[in-house]
Every structure is written in C-alpha cells, then in structure tokens.
Amino acid sequence: MTANSSKDIAITTLLSVGQHPLSARPRRAEEDARALEVMLQFAPASMKALHAGDTADAQNLTVLKDYLGMGIPSIDVIPTSADSDAAEALASYLANAGDGQPHILLTGTRSEVGESSGFLPYLLAEKLAIPFVPNICDILSIDMAAGVAEVMQSLPRGQRRKIKTQLPFVASVGMAAAIPRQSSFGAARRGVINTVSSIDTVADEAQTAWKTEPARKRPKRLKVVKAKTAAERFKAATAKVQSSGGEKIYEVDKAAEAILKLLKEEKVL
Amino acid sequence: MVIRRNRRLEWIARNRLHPEHSAVLMGVNGGDEIGPSGLVRKRPHDIGFIGPNGIKRIDRLGNSLATMAGAGAHKGQAEVSLPLYVVENASQYVAVVLDAPEGRLSEHDKDLLGLAQQLKAAADNAASTAVAAIIFSSAAPEAARIESYQLAGVDRLIVLPAESDDYQPEQRAAQICALTAQYDFIHLCFPDTVLGGADTGRRVAANLAERPATSVWKLDGTQLICRGAAGKTDITRPLSKVIIALEQCADQIDESKHECLALSADAITLSASRIEDLGKAQVNPNDIDLTEANFILSGGNGIEDWDRFHEAARLLGATEGASRVAVDDGFMPRERQVGATGKWVTARVYIAVGISGAIQHMQGIGQCDKVIAINTDDSCDMVKRADLSIIADSDAILTALIETLSNQSSAEFHPQEAVA
Ligand SMILES: Cc1cc2nc3c(=O)[nH]c(=O)nc-3n(C[C@H](O)[C@H](O)[C@H](O)COP(=O)(O)OP(=O)(O)OC[C@H]3O[C@@H](n4cnc5c(N)ncnc54)[C@H](O)[C@@H]3O)c2cc1C
C-alpha cells in the first residue's frame, strides 16, 4: 500500500454550531472541530465539509467562518430551519449524492445544543447501510484495493484500540483526538460557503411536545439506613467505617514481591 | 376447707428477685397462685419469652414458646428473608440490556434495573409485565450470580451467546433486534456507558427506527427527564421504546427478591461483522490524562533520586503523579500534581512513594481503589489509608522494584514500554 493510494479517497466532515458551556455563545463544536482536524491531518485527495442549519443567522455564519479558518476551502450548507430535523436533511442529501458519496464520513460524538442525543451518526450509517465506528481519535491507514480502513478508537481511561472496518464508513470523533488548530483570519476570509440547492426538510414534530429547561442539579443519592430494630439503627449511626488497616511490610527484600503481586492481582501490570 | 396461708411462700412469690421465686410459683398450686381471698390470680408477667435481642416478645400465633425461645437464642440475629415477587404468565416484558462485565452487575446496571421496575409498575398491564435482563455470556451464569440478579430485580433472564469479549457492536445489536422481534419488548433500557450500552442502544434504535431517549436521569410519572445540550438543559419528554439512561437514574432494588427465570432466545445466524477488533494498542502511560489513568506512581518529598523514580514508572508502565511539594520544588511539572489544588485521580492502583498523606493530597486520591504506600514513617496518614504499606527507604524499594522488573522482563514479563 503506497502513501498515494491511501490518500486517494474522499472524506466529508459534518460540522455543527456549538455552544460555550458558560457564556452560551455559539462557537465551533469541540468534537466537530476535532473531526475536521483529523480530516485535515489525514489530507485525503478530496475533503469536504457539510453543515445543515440556518444560513440566515449571522452568528451561525461567524462560526462557519471559524471552521473555514482552519484551512478547509469551502463548506456546503444545507439550509434548514431551526425546528427541522438535521439528521433527516443530511441523510437524504448524502443518500442522493450518488458518486459524490464520501468514503469516510466524520462527525462529533454528540452536538452541544438541542437534544444532544448522539444519534445522528448512527442514523446516517443505518440509512446509508454502511458501518459505523464510534469515538475514534485517528485514521491510521486505508487500503483502497481491499476496501478496508484501520482507525484508532479511544476507550475510557486513556486506552486505545485498533479497529478495522470496511469502506465506506461513518465514524464519530471524540475528545481524545488531537486538539483542533486555531482558526486563521485570512483562511476564513478566503473560504467559501456554498448553499446547496434546497432539500425537502422534515419538521421535527416529536420535539414540539417536549419541555426544555435549564439543567437542574441532580440530587445526590444518600446512604439510606434500612434498619428494622432500634439496635440496628443505633449501630448504623454510631459504628465507625471499618478501616481495612492494610498490611505493613518492613523488610526491603519482601517488599518488591508484595507490590508486584498486588499489581498483578489488580491486573494493572 | 380453710386454706392456711404460708406467709413465707407468699413473700417469696411477691419478691421476683428471690432465688426460689419461680420454683415457688410453679410449686404446690400447679403454677396457679392463690390470692389472699382464695381466688386464683393471673400473672401477666409470665406470658411471652425473651427474644434474641433481649426484648420480651409475646407470640399470639400459638407457636410453642419454649421451642421458639430456644431456637432464637441459638440463631442470634435471625436472617431477614426478602419477599419474593412472582410474575405469573408474563405477557409483556421490559428489557434491560446489562453491561455486566464478567457477569458481575455494575452499580449502573443495578440503577437501570431499578428504572426498569419503575417502568414496569407504570406499564398498562403491570401485573403480567416482567423485567427481562439480557446479558451476553459464553456460559450460563453460576448460582451465586443468579442470586445477585434476583436481589437486583431481575424477573426473567435471557443469556445471549457471545463468542468473545471483543468489540462486536454490530453482532450484539443484531442479536438484540432479533430478540425484540421474538418478544416485542415494551421498553428496551441500556446503560449510557461509552462503547457499552450507549453504543449498542443507539445501534438498536437506528435498526428499529425508534427515536431513543438518551441521557435519561429520571422517570417522572410517565415522562422521562433527559439531559440535553451536552448536559446544559433538561428535556422532559414522553416515554420512548429505547431508553438509554445515566447512572443513578433510579433507586436500586433492595427490598424484594425476584424470580430470575430463564427465557430462551431463538438462535439466529449472524452476518459477518463489518467491524473487526484488532486489539488494544499500547499507549505511553504519561500521555494518559492523570484523572483518567488506571495506574499511578506518585512521588513526594521522600524521593531522593528522581531519575530512579522515572525509571521505575517506565518499567511498571505507570502514569507519573506527584505531591505538591515535589511540584513546588521543581521535580515534576504542575499538571502532574495530585490533590485539592491539583488533579482528582480515579486510579485503580495508586502507589505513593514518600508522600505523608496531607489532607489536601488525600482529597485527590479519594476515588482510588487500592493504595500502596512506601514511606519511612509507619504512623503517617498515607500508611493509615493504604492497603499495602512498605515501611522502608524509598530509594531502596525503587531500586529493588527496578531490579525485579528488569530480571523478569527478559522472561515472562511484558510491561508497557513507553512509545516515543
Ligand atoms: C491550600 C493548600 C492546598 C494544597 N494542595 C495540595 C495538593 O493539591 N496536593 C498536594 O499534594 N499537596 C497540597 N498541599 C500541600 C500539603 O498540605 C502537603 O504539604 C503536601 O502534600 C506534602 O507533600 P509530601 O507528602 O510530598 O511531603 P511531606 O509532608 O514532607 O512528606 C514526606 C514523606 O516522605 C517520607 N519520607 C522522607 N524520606 C523518605 C525516604 N527516604 N523514604 C521514604 N519515605 C520518606 C516522610 O516520612 C514523609 O511521610 C496544599 C496545601 C495547602 C495549604
């Protein structure tokens, strides 16, 4: 597999408008920016960015400009209104793309506004009938002849796993991926926002019945004492938590063995 | 007949502390006490028996008092048996797909079973609705596991075959979809765990063309409360078929026992997976964020040779941490500091070398599972907290560790080597 053939593919990144957790200002969605960064670093022959949203909103445009500033020449925008289902619009656009369908479709794991269900990439993969790999942090290699790709998946606790998947595929990029580059003003000015000719969008009717409010603090679970007798209640209230009072070793020659034994028991070695 | 009074016996009968008291009461009158007027007197104090916890009990069910008292005294605290909930002729099911690593229920799994029981109670036909837990396993679970499922609220258990622990999300989703076709679950609950239930649940939902309720944290009557906008909002929405719930979404079941009867799953032929697990990749332990690291070797003021410390961390494959003193003295970078003003770590094993265990440091390691202390002072706070303490000079222990590891590494040992 030569370097050229592996880059001879088309990748599309889906971009959304994020929201800063404290100031609530629109910003690049952190995971989408990372997905874009993964694509830019892999530098395939064809790179595209796709956004479904409201182009009339000036704040959304600034965010799209921020993405353009990362060095992608253009962003295709599917115009949808705020209350319509972006997943449906994207799915029907991509399904009808024909030859323009990318080999790899990158997204973030979940959006920073709205329902934030992280369901969109699964829906796209299902509609396009291609595999989906969640939470990747890098594209390792692509073998066009065999029609497979290797990606690095990030697991909890900083672990990594290699996954081999068939092409084409959808992948979501998590926070473990490389930090996205800064947006540069010149590139942002040069970049173009193309509006895709209209697509039938479906209004998201289910969501109109929902009630959305600022997140309440979740109550902490208390330790409930379920004692039947007064004696048990008394014990629960007064008994000290038993300290395990670990083993103490004073000899140097036994120490290393004891430590390694515990480490093996805990399966960290 | 003139009844002659025995004043002495009367006095003993009144005096409950007299050593002959009970003998006198049971004595001549066959247990009945005859009062001064010749009437037989009842003695309410004799009813009942002294229970195991020293409290007098009266048994009105007519069981033999003597045997009860005897048995109670032997058993001591009688074991509480929880009421068994039986669902006869279950006609519909609330399914819970458990993560259950190695068959063991996680806290999140138990929370989810609690939620499922709440969903069952809210269902239309609650009496004939059962909670069916689905686990993936290569073998049938053993009796002790079944017992733990019974106590966690599993009415029915479905064991789906799993060839290995590899990441096979497509296969698992396909198995669950087939099962849904077989049993037509009214709800399918998944734990919202990265690459666990969160992944499988969304795949199943996409396959069934159902819109999942994600990040659910409460069931409020017939409404679900979910976190939206990456945790910034609460969305109240009607019940959905697929429910992906956060930790502590409901109270766990702890006051009842459930049947945990086995349900069979039709065997299905799985199509080949399009995703293949190539196994874990080696990671440089120092690239792992300290808060996420599984294994931390942390150094403090008691370290004399920092090169040796780094060498030991490299050989062990541990992520490096430090106390504030080590950071302030410039031996370690600031982002390695553990504690109140540093990072709050969640490691499975935390080795503290030459760290005294000041409260500001202990706060940072509150969530660690096992702590190993290496310290010259056997009365310091770190040793009190530790599961294993080595009371010796840090340098000597680190040297011994390095020696043992490098001796073993040639033979059977494969510590994680740092990737450049
Ligand atoms: C506002 C505030 C915030 C703080 N936040 C933090 C924080 O986030 N994290 C933090 O760590 N600290 C914090 N501290 C500092 C904290 O109170 C302690 O001073 C610090 O944790 C002590 O570090 P130490 O255990 O490495 O050093 P010491 O307390 O000096 O302990 C050294 C230990 O090493 C042992 N020792 C000495 N020589 C050897 C040897 N040759 N072999 C083996 N053992 C040896 C000693 O017996 C002793 O137990 C904070 C303090 C304040 C006031």
PDB file of N, CA and C in Angstrom, chain A residues 30 33 49-50 56 68-69 99-100 104 118 121 136 140-141 147 159 202 209 213 215 224 232 234 263-264:
ATOM      1  N   GLU A  30     -16.665  21.495  19.805  1.00  0.00           N
ATOM      2  CA  GLU A  30     -15.315  20.994  20.086  1.00  0.00           C
ATOM      3  C   GLU A  30     -15.018  19.699  19.348  1.00  0.00           C
ATOM      4  N   ALA A  33     -14.809  20.206  15.516  1.00  0.00           N
ATOM      5  CA  ALA A  33     -13.533  20.809  15.133  1.00  0.00           C
ATOM      6  C   ALA A  33     -12.439  19.745  15.159  1.00  0.00           C
ATOM      7  N   ALA A  49     -16.663  19.663   3.701  1.00  0.00           N
ATOM      8  CA  ALA A  49     -17.307  19.903   4.989  1.00  0.00           C
ATOM      9  C   ALA A  49     -18.763  20.208   4.712  1.00  0.00           C
ATOM     10  N   LEU A  50     -19.630  19.679   5.560  1.00  0.00           N
ATOM     11  CA  LEU A  50     -21.061  19.799   5.317  1.00  0.00           C
ATOM     12  C   LEU A  50     -21.739  20.269   6.592  1.00  0.00           C
ATOM     13  N   ALA A  56     -29.420  32.066   7.557  1.00  0.00           N
ATOM     14  CA  ALA A  56     -29.798  33.468   7.735  1.00  0.00           C
ATOM     15  C   ALA A  56     -29.244  34.026   9.043  1.00  0.00           C
ATOM     16  N   LEU A  68     -13.893  27.556   8.556  1.00  0.00           N
ATOM     17  CA  LEU A  68     -13.160  27.824   7.311  1.00  0.00           C
ATOM     18  C   LEU A  68     -11.733  28.257   7.617  1.00  0.00           C
ATOM     19  N   GLY A  69     -11.589  28.979   8.715  1.00  0.00           N
ATOM     20  CA  GLY A  69     -10.271  29.471   9.102  1.00  0.00           C
ATOM     21  C   GLY A  69      -9.296  28.364   9.456  1.00  0.00           C
ATOM     22  N   ASP A  99     -22.327   9.560  -6.890  1.00  0.00           N
ATOM     23  CA  ASP A  99     -20.874   9.404  -6.928  1.00  0.00           C
ATOM     24  C   ASP A  99     -20.189  10.306  -5.915  1.00  0.00           C
ATOM     25  N   GLY A 100     -20.884  11.344  -5.524  1.00  0.00           N
ATOM     26  CA  GLY A 100     -20.270  12.285  -4.592  1.00  0.00           C
ATOM     27  C   GLY A 100     -20.237  11.753  -3.174  1.00  0.00           C
ATOM     28  N   ILE A 104     -15.401   8.206   3.692  1.00  0.00           N
ATOM     29  CA  ILE A 104     -15.446   8.315   5.146  1.00  0.00           C
ATOM     30  C   ILE A 104     -16.264   9.546   5.509  1.00  0.00           C
ATOM     31  N   GLY A 118     -26.590  12.263  20.247  1.00  0.00           N
ATOM     32  CA  GLY A 118     -25.509  11.488  19.637  1.00  0.00           C
ATOM     33  C   GLY A 118     -26.030  10.423  18.705  1.00  0.00           C
ATOM     34  N   PRO A 121     -25.054  10.149  13.824  1.00  0.00           N
ATOM     35  CA  PRO A 121     -24.190   9.273  13.023  1.00  0.00           C
ATOM     36  C   PRO A 121     -24.731   7.856  12.885  1.00  0.00           C
ATOM     37  N   ILE A 136     -13.599   7.626  17.568  1.00  0.00           N
ATOM     38  CA  ILE A 136     -12.239   7.405  17.067  1.00  0.00           C
ATOM     39  C   ILE A 136     -11.398   8.639  17.372  1.00  0.00           C
ATOM     40  N   LEU A 140      -5.746   5.571  10.797  1.00  0.00           N
ATOM     41  CA  LEU A 140      -4.381   5.050  10.710  1.00  0.00           C
ATOM     42  C   LEU A 140      -3.984   4.767   9.270  1.00  0.00           C
ATOM     43  N   SER A 141      -4.782   3.977   8.574  1.00  0.00           N
ATOM     44  CA  SER A 141      -4.398   3.646   7.208  1.00  0.00           C
ATOM     45  C   SER A 141      -5.640   3.262   6.427  1.00  0.00           C
ATOM     46  N   GLY A 147     -10.509  -2.411   0.244  1.00  0.00           N
ATOM     47  CA  GLY A 147     -11.728  -1.759   0.705  1.00  0.00           C
ATOM     48  C   GLY A 147     -11.868  -1.730   2.207  1.00  0.00           C
ATOM     49  N   GLN A 159      -7.221   4.552  27.222  1.00  0.00           N
ATOM     50  CA  GLN A 159      -6.774   3.401  26.445  1.00  0.00           C
ATOM     51  C   GLN A 159      -7.159   3.574  24.976  1.00  0.00           C
ATOM     52  N   VAL A 202     -37.768  17.913   6.885  1.00  0.00           N
ATOM     53  CA  VAL A 202     -38.903  17.410   7.652  1.00  0.00           C
ATOM     54  C   VAL A 202     -38.912  18.126   8.994  1.00  0.00           C
ATOM     55  N   ALA A 209     -43.508  18.612  21.472  1.00  0.00           N
ATOM     56  CA  ALA A 209     -44.213  18.232  22.702  1.00  0.00           C
ATOM     57  C   ALA A 209     -43.274  18.218  23.900  1.00  0.00           C
ATOM     58  N   GLU A 213     -35.772  22.963  29.728  1.00  0.00           N
ATOM     59  CA  GLU A 213     -35.460  23.991  30.722  1.00  0.00           C
ATOM     60  C   GLU A 213     -34.000  23.837  31.123  1.00  0.00           C
ATOM     61  N   ALA A 215     -30.697  22.891  33.015  1.00  0.00           N
ATOM     62  CA  ALA A 215     -30.480  21.649  33.767  1.00  0.00           C
ATOM     63  C   ALA A 215     -30.595  21.902  35.260  1.00  0.00           C
ATOM     64  N   VAL A 224     -29.086   5.378  52.597  1.00  0.00           N
ATOM     65  CA  VAL A 224     -30.286   5.173  53.408  1.00  0.00           C
ATOM     66  C   VAL A 224     -30.052   3.978  54.330  1.00  0.00           C
ATOM     67  N   GLU A 232     -30.269  -1.956  65.494  1.00  0.00           N
ATOM     68  CA  GLU A 232     -29.580  -1.813  64.205  1.00  0.00           C
ATOM     69  C   GLU A 232     -29.389  -0.357  63.855  1.00  0.00           C
ATOM     70  N   PHE A 234     -29.123   2.100  65.846  1.00  0.00           N
ATOM     71  CA  PHE A 234     -28.089   2.641  66.728  1.00  0.00           C
ATOM     72  C   PHE A 234     -26.705   2.273  66.209  1.00  0.00           C
ATOM     73  N   LEU A 263      -0.081  -5.746  42.231  1.00  0.00           N
ATOM     74  CA  LEU A 263      -0.308  -5.141  40.917  1.00  0.00           C
ATOM     75  C   LEU A 263      -0.870  -6.171  39.942  1.00  0.00           C
ATOM     76  N   LYS A 264      -0.381  -7.401  40.045  1.00  0.00           N
ATOM     77  CA  LYS A 264      -0.875  -8.438  39.136  1.00  0.00           C
ATOM     78  C   LYS A 264      -2.308  -8.810  39.490  1.00  0.00           C
TER      79      LYS A 264
END
